[in-house]
Amino acid sequence: MEGEPTAELIRAQLRRLRLNAELSQEEFGRLVHFSGSQVSAVELGQRPLDRFFLKRADEVLGTDGLLTSLLKLAERDGQPSWFRPWLDAERQAQQLRCYQPTLIPGLLQTENYARAVIRANGTLTEDEVAKRVSVRIDRQAVFLQPNPPEFVAVIEEAVLRRADEDFRGIMAEQIAYLLEYANRPNISVHLIPTEVSMHVGLTGPFTLARGVDGGWVGHLENHLGGVVIDRDDEVAILLSRWEGVRSEALPRRQSVERMKEVVTSWT
């Protein structure tokens, strides 16, 4: 991300705003709790852009969140090309439908859970993990819009129960987060109970988004990335699969009670 145009724009804006405020790098560094040499390294592209640093810079320079907003754009630009169309569809959706057989859906993940999932990819550095976690959590801003989308998630109960003693604290926090979201009027979380051993959704996760024009698009994930589904016949198949998995899931209230039971069983 650091060599891309948006990242360069952030550095240029940071330097311009600092100079307009008549602050040297040392003076500015003291205000944002960084050294002058660290400020210089950020402006020259020798140090990665840091969310905390830019947040403090926005506060000190009175930019109303400009730099952190640009960082979000830079992180989006750093996403694989196959994922960007889906991010656009997700942000503009009026309705979202998600089925996940193995994980908590990304839009409902806590930061700690997301970090554990992303860190499982042993090829990533800690910096890369941190960036991916930030992007994933930032996606949840779709629920903070004036007219947030209606979101229905179907999750396998087994996903909640996959928690050994070391992971149980993260999972307990995650389930509490699910319960909080499930209380929102525009969000429903449904569990497919463990006693349902076989159904049409087990071939893999998928998400559907309905845009302002009323049309649906889908997204399929795999180990090598993902693909946006927009052909009418393929979308129709996913909508049919959605009806299949939704019919196997518990009602909203029963799902909430089952989530509470899972946490209680650990204590």
XYZ file of C-alpha atoms in Angstrom:
267
model
C 0.000 0.000 0.000
C 2.855 2.379 0.857
C 3.841 3.023 -2.766
C 0.344 3.664 -4.071
C -1.039 7.080 -5.109
C -3.421 7.490 -2.170
C -0.630 6.791 0.329
C 1.545 9.389 -1.410
C -1.349 11.852 -1.215
C -1.600 11.290 2.555
C 2.092 12.084 3.030
C 1.859 15.190 0.867
C -1.221 16.419 2.737
C 0.411 15.722 6.095
C 3.473 17.780 5.178
C 1.369 20.610 3.710
C -0.885 20.804 6.764
C 2.079 20.703 9.151
C 3.847 23.520 7.297
C 0.636 25.577 7.143
C 0.429 25.225 10.920
C 4.032 26.540 11.086
C 5.223 23.472 12.975
C 8.631 21.886 12.571
C 8.852 18.112 12.511
C 10.160 18.168 16.086
C 7.352 20.451 17.309
C 4.714 18.433 15.509
C 6.215 15.194 16.816
C 5.882 16.333 20.418
C 2.190 17.127 19.858
C 1.391 13.723 18.335
C 3.681 11.807 20.740
C 6.196 10.822 18.064
C 9.812 11.890 17.615
C 10.806 14.366 14.934
C 12.737 11.640 13.130
C 9.610 9.437 13.100
C 7.565 12.279 11.607
C 10.238 12.726 8.937
C 10.212 8.987 8.185
C 6.425 9.012 7.734
C 6.517 12.028 5.419
C 9.324 10.494 3.327
C 7.633 7.091 3.049
C 10.341 5.392 5.099
C 7.866 4.421 7.835
C 4.441 2.781 7.273
C 1.394 4.969 7.667
C 0.082 4.460 11.197
C -3.594 4.787 12.128
C -2.855 6.131 15.619
C -0.352 8.648 14.238
C -2.812 9.952 11.632
C -5.635 10.098 14.168
C -3.468 12.266 16.437
C -2.386 14.359 13.433
C -6.044 15.020 12.536
C -6.707 16.133 16.121
C -3.656 18.394 16.312
C -4.161 19.917 12.870
C -7.951 20.208 13.166
C -8.603 18.407 9.866
C -11.892 16.763 10.898
C -10.636 13.238 10.193
C -9.220 13.969 6.716
C -6.019 11.949 7.081
C -7.650 8.881 8.627
C -10.326 8.973 5.918
C -7.613 9.024 3.263
C -5.934 6.093 5.009
C -9.129 4.074 4.635
C -9.085 4.842 0.909
C -5.445 3.797 0.712
C -6.237 0.526 2.459
C -9.082 -0.061 0.032
C -6.724 0.603 -2.881
C -4.429 -1.996 -1.366
C -7.106 -4.673 -1.523
C -6.855 -7.315 -4.263
C -8.559 -6.272 -7.493
C -11.044 -9.155 -7.198
C -12.311 -7.818 -3.847
C -12.876 -4.164 -4.712
C -16.118 -4.660 -6.725
C -17.569 -6.568 -3.789
C -16.582 -3.819 -1.332
C -18.500 -1.347 -3.514
C -21.537 -3.639 -3.653
C -21.397 -4.149 0.121
C -21.254 -0.411 0.856
C -24.186 0.382 -1.435
C -26.380 -2.576 -0.481
C -29.869 -2.172 0.889
C -29.979 -5.825 1.909
C -27.222 -8.326 2.702
C -27.541 -12.093 3.114
C -24.595 -14.131 4.366
C -24.080 -17.841 5.007
C -20.919 -19.003 6.777
C -20.275 -22.690 7.571
C -16.819 -22.273 9.163
C -16.339 -18.724 10.506
C -18.181 -15.745 11.938
C -19.058 -13.430 8.997
C -16.535 -10.622 8.566
C -19.149 -7.900 9.123
C -19.855 -9.350 12.578
C -16.318 -10.145 13.734
C -14.689 -8.546 16.755
C -11.215 -7.149 16.311
C -9.698 -9.957 18.390
C -11.527 -12.679 16.461
C -10.603 -11.098 13.117
C -6.953 -10.919 14.174
C -6.943 -14.590 15.185
C -8.502 -15.633 11.862
C -6.170 -13.506 9.735
C -3.087 -14.447 11.758
C -3.798 -18.119 11.018
C -2.260 -17.358 7.617
C 1.332 -17.870 8.673
C 2.732 -16.130 5.584
C 1.601 -12.669 6.747
C 3.764 -10.271 8.743
C 2.339 -8.608 11.853
C 2.069 -5.336 9.909
C 0.092 -7.058 7.141
C -2.144 -8.702 9.733
C -2.810 -5.329 11.396
C -3.724 -3.724 8.056
C -6.109 -6.527 7.117
C -7.765 -6.388 10.528
C -8.265 -2.620 10.175
C -9.872 -3.020 6.753
C -12.168 -5.774 7.996
C -13.340 -3.776 11.010
C -13.762 -0.628 8.898
C -16.194 -2.536 6.663
C -18.603 -2.620 9.609
C -19.147 1.112 9.100
C -21.950 0.110 6.695
C -24.079 -0.364 9.819
C -23.385 3.215 10.950
C -24.914 4.810 7.861
C -28.112 6.875 8.212
C -29.970 4.076 6.401
C -28.000 0.920 7.164
C -28.674 -2.239 5.165
C -30.854 -5.050 6.419
C -28.440 -7.869 7.218
C -29.342 -11.506 7.759
C -26.558 -13.916 8.721
C -26.848 -17.698 8.920
C -24.033 -19.395 10.839
C -23.405 -23.004 11.759
C -23.708 -23.549 15.520
C -20.518 -25.624 15.282
C -18.610 -22.397 14.481
C -19.434 -21.064 17.953
C -18.431 -24.287 19.664
C -15.016 -24.481 17.985
C -13.200 -23.012 20.973
C -10.526 -24.724 23.053
C -9.535 -23.236 26.405
C -6.992 -20.845 24.860
C -9.529 -19.488 22.358
C -12.552 -19.470 24.637
C -12.078 -15.897 25.864
C -12.002 -14.554 22.308
C -15.025 -16.664 21.407
C -16.997 -15.525 24.462
C -16.314 -11.902 23.481
C -17.328 -12.717 19.911
C -20.630 -14.287 20.918
C -21.409 -11.292 23.142
C -20.761 -9.122 20.081
C -23.121 -11.258 18.001
C -25.813 -10.906 20.642
C -25.378 -7.135 20.655
C -25.758 -6.957 16.884
C -28.667 -9.411 16.886
C -30.619 -6.917 19.028
C -30.501 -4.297 16.288
C -33.721 -4.013 14.277
C -31.936 -4.306 10.911
C -29.778 -7.329 11.807
C -30.766 -10.971 12.271
C -28.397 -13.779 13.263
C -29.615 -17.342 12.801
C -27.886 -20.570 13.795
C -28.107 -23.883 11.989
C -28.079 -26.309 14.935
C -25.465 -29.034 15.179
C -28.168 -31.696 14.891
C -28.644 -30.717 11.224
C -25.926 -32.907 9.768
C -26.336 -32.246 6.032
C -27.773 -29.443 3.908
C -27.178 -27.629 0.637
C -25.008 -24.848 2.070
C -22.149 -27.016 3.267
C -20.379 -26.729 -0.083
C -19.134 -23.290 0.936
C -19.799 -19.752 2.189
C -21.520 -17.089 0.110
C -22.924 -13.603 0.477
C -25.643 -11.781 -1.451
C -26.159 -8.032 -1.777
C -29.250 -6.280 -3.101
C -28.570 -2.827 -4.518
C -30.719 0.279 -4.789
C -31.867 -0.898 -8.226
C -33.335 -4.048 -6.673
C -30.824 -6.347 -8.363
C -28.742 -8.936 -6.521
C -25.056 -9.766 -6.785
C -23.220 -12.534 -4.969
C -19.754 -13.158 -3.616
C -17.988 -16.501 -3.237
C -14.834 -16.956 -1.158
C -12.125 -19.541 -1.592
C -8.515 -20.111 -0.534
C -7.149 -18.145 -3.475
C -9.451 -15.144 -3.150
C -13.021 -14.677 -4.257
C -15.298 -13.864 -7.144
C -18.285 -11.561 -7.636
C -21.321 -13.325 -9.141
C -23.524 -11.089 -11.280
C -24.910 -13.354 -14.035
C -28.662 -13.751 -13.573
C -28.620 -17.545 -13.755
C -25.797 -17.871 -11.209
C -27.357 -15.320 -8.849
C -30.607 -17.296 -9.069
C -28.751 -20.417 -7.924
C -27.303 -18.569 -4.930
C -30.716 -17.165 -4.011
C -32.078 -20.716 -4.111
C -29.189 -21.925 -1.938
C -29.943 -19.089 0.474
C -33.527 -20.253 0.864
C -32.184 -23.744 1.560
C -29.811 -22.723 4.356
C -32.251 -20.205 5.839
C -34.931 -22.903 6.083
C -32.569 -25.089 8.149
C -31.719 -22.318 10.625
C -33.373 -21.635 13.954
C -35.665 -18.597 14.290
C -34.089 -15.382 15.522
C -35.139 -15.690 19.167
C -34.150 -19.341 19.437
C -30.795 -18.555 17.866
C -30.140 -15.887 20.495
C -30.980 -18.362 23.272
C -28.699 -20.981 21.711
C -25.811 -18.492 21.614
C -26.309 -17.766 25.296
C -26.373 -21.506 26.022
C -23.031 -21.985 24.287
C -21.299 -19.423 26.521
C -23.025 -20.775 29.636
C -21.816 -24.291 28.836
C -18.214 -23.119 29.175
C -18.716 -21.802 32.689
